[in-house]
Structure formats: structure tokens, C-alpha cells
Amino acid sequence: AGCQRIGHGIDLFHYPLVQQYLAASKQTALEVCPISNQILQYTRDLRMHPALSYIKAGVPIVVAPDDPGIYGYTGLSLDFWEAAMAWELDLRDMKQIIVNSYDYSAMGQDDKDAAKAAW
């Protein structure tokens, strides 16, 4: 079945064939951790983060936290807020990222369906 997600994929742009494969196959999502990427200075300004180019290229992405306990926050709200503001995402983009979070999770299909129905 392969992997569901690739974590910490900020440098995917260095591998254009992999990016093209992910966009075409829709089998694996790229995890993006906006706040962590900024704290760790992988990008100084989230507006310059490559995730927006991945979204535009059709790569399925999910927003994920990276050690939020260490950074002093819980949940995903801050990561989603930062992504939405920096990348100027609209509701359609946000909804797709959230749906990706379910679709590319390790949950069984019944659990995915139930979670999406509840959402």
C-alpha cells in the first residue's frame, strides 16, 4: 500500500520528479509544519514557504504540528491560521487540506468516513 504521508517535506522542490509523482498519483500526502518550519528557521517568512507551490502543483498536503508541547501550544489551529494567512488560502483550499488530513491518515476507511461525516 505504500506510505500515507511524507513528513517534513519542505524541501520537496529539490526533487521535481518526486513532486510530479505525488501530484499525479495522489497516493501520498506531504506533511507541512508551518510554525515549526518558522521556529527552526527553515523559512524566515511563511509567505515564502514552498507549500503554496506544492498546493498549486496538485501535491496533496496536510498541515501538521511538530512538537507543539515543546513550542508551547496544542492542536492545529495556530498552524492552520498561519498557513491560511501566509499562503492566502481560501475556504476551498482549507477544506481540501482538512479532507486530506482524514484521507491520508492511518485510520481505517470506516473511521475516516465516520470522522468526515461528523466534521
mmCIF file of C-alpha atoms in Angstrom:
data_model
loop_
_atom_site.group_PDB
_atom_site.id
_atom_site.type_symbol
_atom_site.label_atom_id
_atom_site.label_comp_id
_atom_site.label_asym_id
_atom_site.label_seq_id
_atom_site.Cartn_x
_atom_site.Cartn_y
_atom_site.Cartn_z
ATOM 1 C CA ALA A 1 0.000 0.000 0.000
ATOM 2 C CA GLY A 2 2.962 2.351 0.454
ATOM 3 C CA CYS A 3 3.213 5.245 2.858
ATOM 4 C CA GLN A 4 0.316 7.605 3.547
ATOM 5 C CA ARG A 5 2.433 10.681 4.270
ATOM 6 C CA ILE A 6 5.900 12.114 3.877
ATOM 7 C CA GLY A 7 6.829 14.128 6.948
ATOM 8 C CA HIS A 8 8.829 17.342 6.893
ATOM 9 C CA GLY A 9 8.641 17.682 3.134
ATOM 10 C CA ILE A 10 9.635 21.324 2.964
ATOM 11 C CA ASP A 11 12.476 20.583 0.510
ATOM 12 C CA LEU A 12 10.403 18.626 -1.999
ATOM 13 C CA PHE A 13 11.179 21.263 -4.635
ATOM 14 C CA HIS A 14 14.716 19.817 -4.789
ATOM 15 C CA TYR A 15 13.149 16.620 -6.180
ATOM 16 C CA PRO A 16 10.907 17.640 -9.085
ATOM 17 C CA LEU A 17 10.278 14.063 -10.253
ATOM 18 C CA VAL A 18 9.038 13.102 -6.791
ATOM 19 C CA GLN A 19 6.861 16.231 -6.713
ATOM 20 C CA GLN A 20 5.385 15.330 -10.109
ATOM 21 C CA TYR A 21 4.758 11.762 -8.943
ATOM 22 C CA LEU A 22 2.994 12.879 -5.750
ATOM 23 C CA ALA A 23 0.830 15.314 -7.702
ATOM 24 C CA ALA A 24 -0.105 12.740 -10.355
ATOM 25 C CA SER A 25 -0.589 9.660 -8.207
ATOM 26 C CA LYS A 26 -2.410 11.250 -5.241
ATOM 27 C CA GLN A 27 -1.258 8.235 -3.194
ATOM 28 C CA THR A 28 0.882 10.039 -0.626
ATOM 29 C CA ALA A 29 0.448 13.389 1.094
ATOM 30 C CA LEU A 30 3.167 15.786 2.126
ATOM 31 C CA GLU A 31 3.110 16.877 5.771
ATOM 32 C CA VAL A 32 3.809 20.562 6.273
ATOM 33 C CA CYS A 33 4.525 22.034 9.713
ATOM 34 C CA PRO A 34 4.271 25.829 9.283
ATOM 35 C CA ILE A 35 5.051 27.007 12.809
ATOM 36 C CA SER A 36 7.854 24.527 13.330
ATOM 37 C CA ASN A 37 9.380 25.411 9.970
ATOM 38 C CA GLN A 38 9.446 29.052 11.014
ATOM 39 C CA ILE A 39 10.727 28.423 14.556
ATOM 40 C CA LEU A 40 13.511 26.218 13.200
ATOM 41 C CA GLN A 41 14.244 28.924 10.608
ATOM 42 C CA TYR A 42 13.715 26.674 7.596
ATOM 43 C CA THR A 43 11.820 29.675 6.329
ATOM 44 C CA ARG A 44 12.007 33.118 7.890
ATOM 45 C CA ASP A 45 8.762 34.277 6.323
ATOM 46 C CA LEU A 46 5.889 31.807 5.846
ATOM 47 C CA ARG A 47 4.820 33.719 2.758
ATOM 48 C CA MET A 48 7.963 32.302 1.137
ATOM 49 C CA HIS A 49 7.285 28.713 2.294
ATOM 50 C CA PRO A 50 7.187 26.300 -0.669
ATOM 51 C CA ALA A 51 3.922 24.659 0.463
ATOM 52 C CA LEU A 52 1.832 27.030 -1.633
ATOM 53 C CA SER A 53 3.684 25.960 -4.766
ATOM 54 C CA TYR A 54 3.069 22.330 -3.808
ATOM 55 C CA ILE A 55 -0.654 23.018 -3.422
ATOM 56 C CA LYS A 56 -0.768 24.780 -6.798
ATOM 57 C CA ALA A 57 1.109 21.860 -8.391
ATOM 58 C CA GLY A 58 -1.533 19.446 -7.105
ATOM 59 C CA VAL A 59 0.533 17.754 -4.407
ATOM 60 C CA PRO A 60 -1.788 16.645 -1.592
ATOM 61 C CA ILE A 61 -0.629 18.303 1.603
ATOM 62 C CA VAL A 62 -1.674 18.074 5.223
ATOM 63 C CA VAL A 63 -0.905 20.605 7.929
ATOM 64 C CA ALA A 64 0.676 19.046 10.984
ATOM 65 C CA PRO A 65 2.200 20.285 14.221
ATOM 66 C CA ASP A 66 5.768 19.377 15.069
ATOM 67 C CA ASP A 67 6.375 19.049 18.794
ATOM 68 C CA PRO A 68 3.727 21.581 19.848
ATOM 69 C CA GLY A 69 4.347 20.730 23.505
ATOM 70 C CA ILE A 70 7.921 21.904 23.174
ATOM 71 C CA TYR A 71 6.791 25.078 21.431
ATOM 72 C CA GLY A 72 4.059 25.754 23.998
ATOM 73 C CA TYR A 73 0.823 25.243 22.072
ATOM 74 C CA THR A 74 -1.668 22.452 21.445
ATOM 75 C CA GLY A 75 -3.830 21.494 18.492
ATOM 76 C CA LEU A 76 -3.649 22.618 14.891
ATOM 77 C CA SER A 77 -5.488 25.922 14.985
ATOM 78 C CA LEU A 78 -2.335 28.042 15.041
ATOM 79 C CA ASP A 79 -0.692 26.085 12.229
ATOM 80 C CA PHE A 80 -3.835 26.387 10.085
ATOM 81 C CA TRP A 81 -4.154 30.092 10.874
ATOM 82 C CA GLU A 82 -0.540 30.781 9.965
ATOM 83 C CA ALA A 83 -0.878 28.772 6.729
ATOM 84 C CA ALA A 84 -4.157 30.443 5.755
ATOM 85 C CA MET A 85 -2.811 33.941 6.306
ATOM 86 C CA ALA A 86 0.661 33.456 4.824
ATOM 87 C CA TRP A 87 -0.429 31.467 1.779
ATOM 88 C CA GLU A 88 -3.698 33.370 1.268
ATOM 89 C CA LEU A 89 -5.716 30.151 1.277
ATOM 90 C CA ASP A 90 -9.417 30.327 0.595
ATOM 91 C CA LEU A 91 -12.084 28.097 2.164
ATOM 92 C CA ARG A 92 -11.813 25.597 -0.687
ATOM 93 C CA ASP A 93 -8.060 25.222 -0.062
ATOM 94 C CA MET A 94 -8.563 24.890 3.690
ATOM 95 C CA LYS A 95 -11.299 22.312 3.248
ATOM 96 C CA GLN A 96 -9.107 20.259 0.909
ATOM 97 C CA ILE A 97 -6.228 20.280 3.394
ATOM 98 C CA ILE A 98 -8.580 19.129 6.157
ATOM 99 C CA VAL A 99 -10.068 16.387 3.955
ATOM 100 C CA ASN A 100 -6.507 15.335 3.095
ATOM 101 C CA SER A 101 -5.829 15.015 6.815
ATOM 102 C CA TYR A 102 -8.504 12.335 7.010
ATOM 103 C CA ASP A 103 -7.844 10.688 3.655
ATOM 104 C CA TYR A 104 -4.112 10.330 4.232
ATOM 105 C CA SER A 105 -4.344 9.275 7.869
ATOM 106 C CA ALA A 106 -3.617 5.831 9.298
ATOM 107 C CA MET A 107 -7.291 5.378 10.242
ATOM 108 C CA GLY A 108 -9.277 2.583 8.676
ATOM 109 C CA GLN A 109 -11.735 3.536 5.936
ATOM 110 C CA ASP A 110 -14.777 3.203 8.223
ATOM 111 C CA ASP A 111 -13.175 5.548 10.768
ATOM 112 C CA LYS A 112 -12.219 8.010 8.028
ATOM 113 C CA ASP A 113 -15.777 8.022 6.701
ATOM 114 C CA ALA A 114 -17.227 8.489 10.190
ATOM 115 C CA ALA A 115 -14.802 11.315 11.009
ATOM 116 C CA LYS A 116 -15.566 13.143 7.766
ATOM 117 C CA ALA A 117 -19.301 12.693 8.291
ATOM 118 C CA ALA A 118 -19.023 14.109 11.826
ATOM 119 C CA TRP A 119 -16.945 17.024 10.566
#
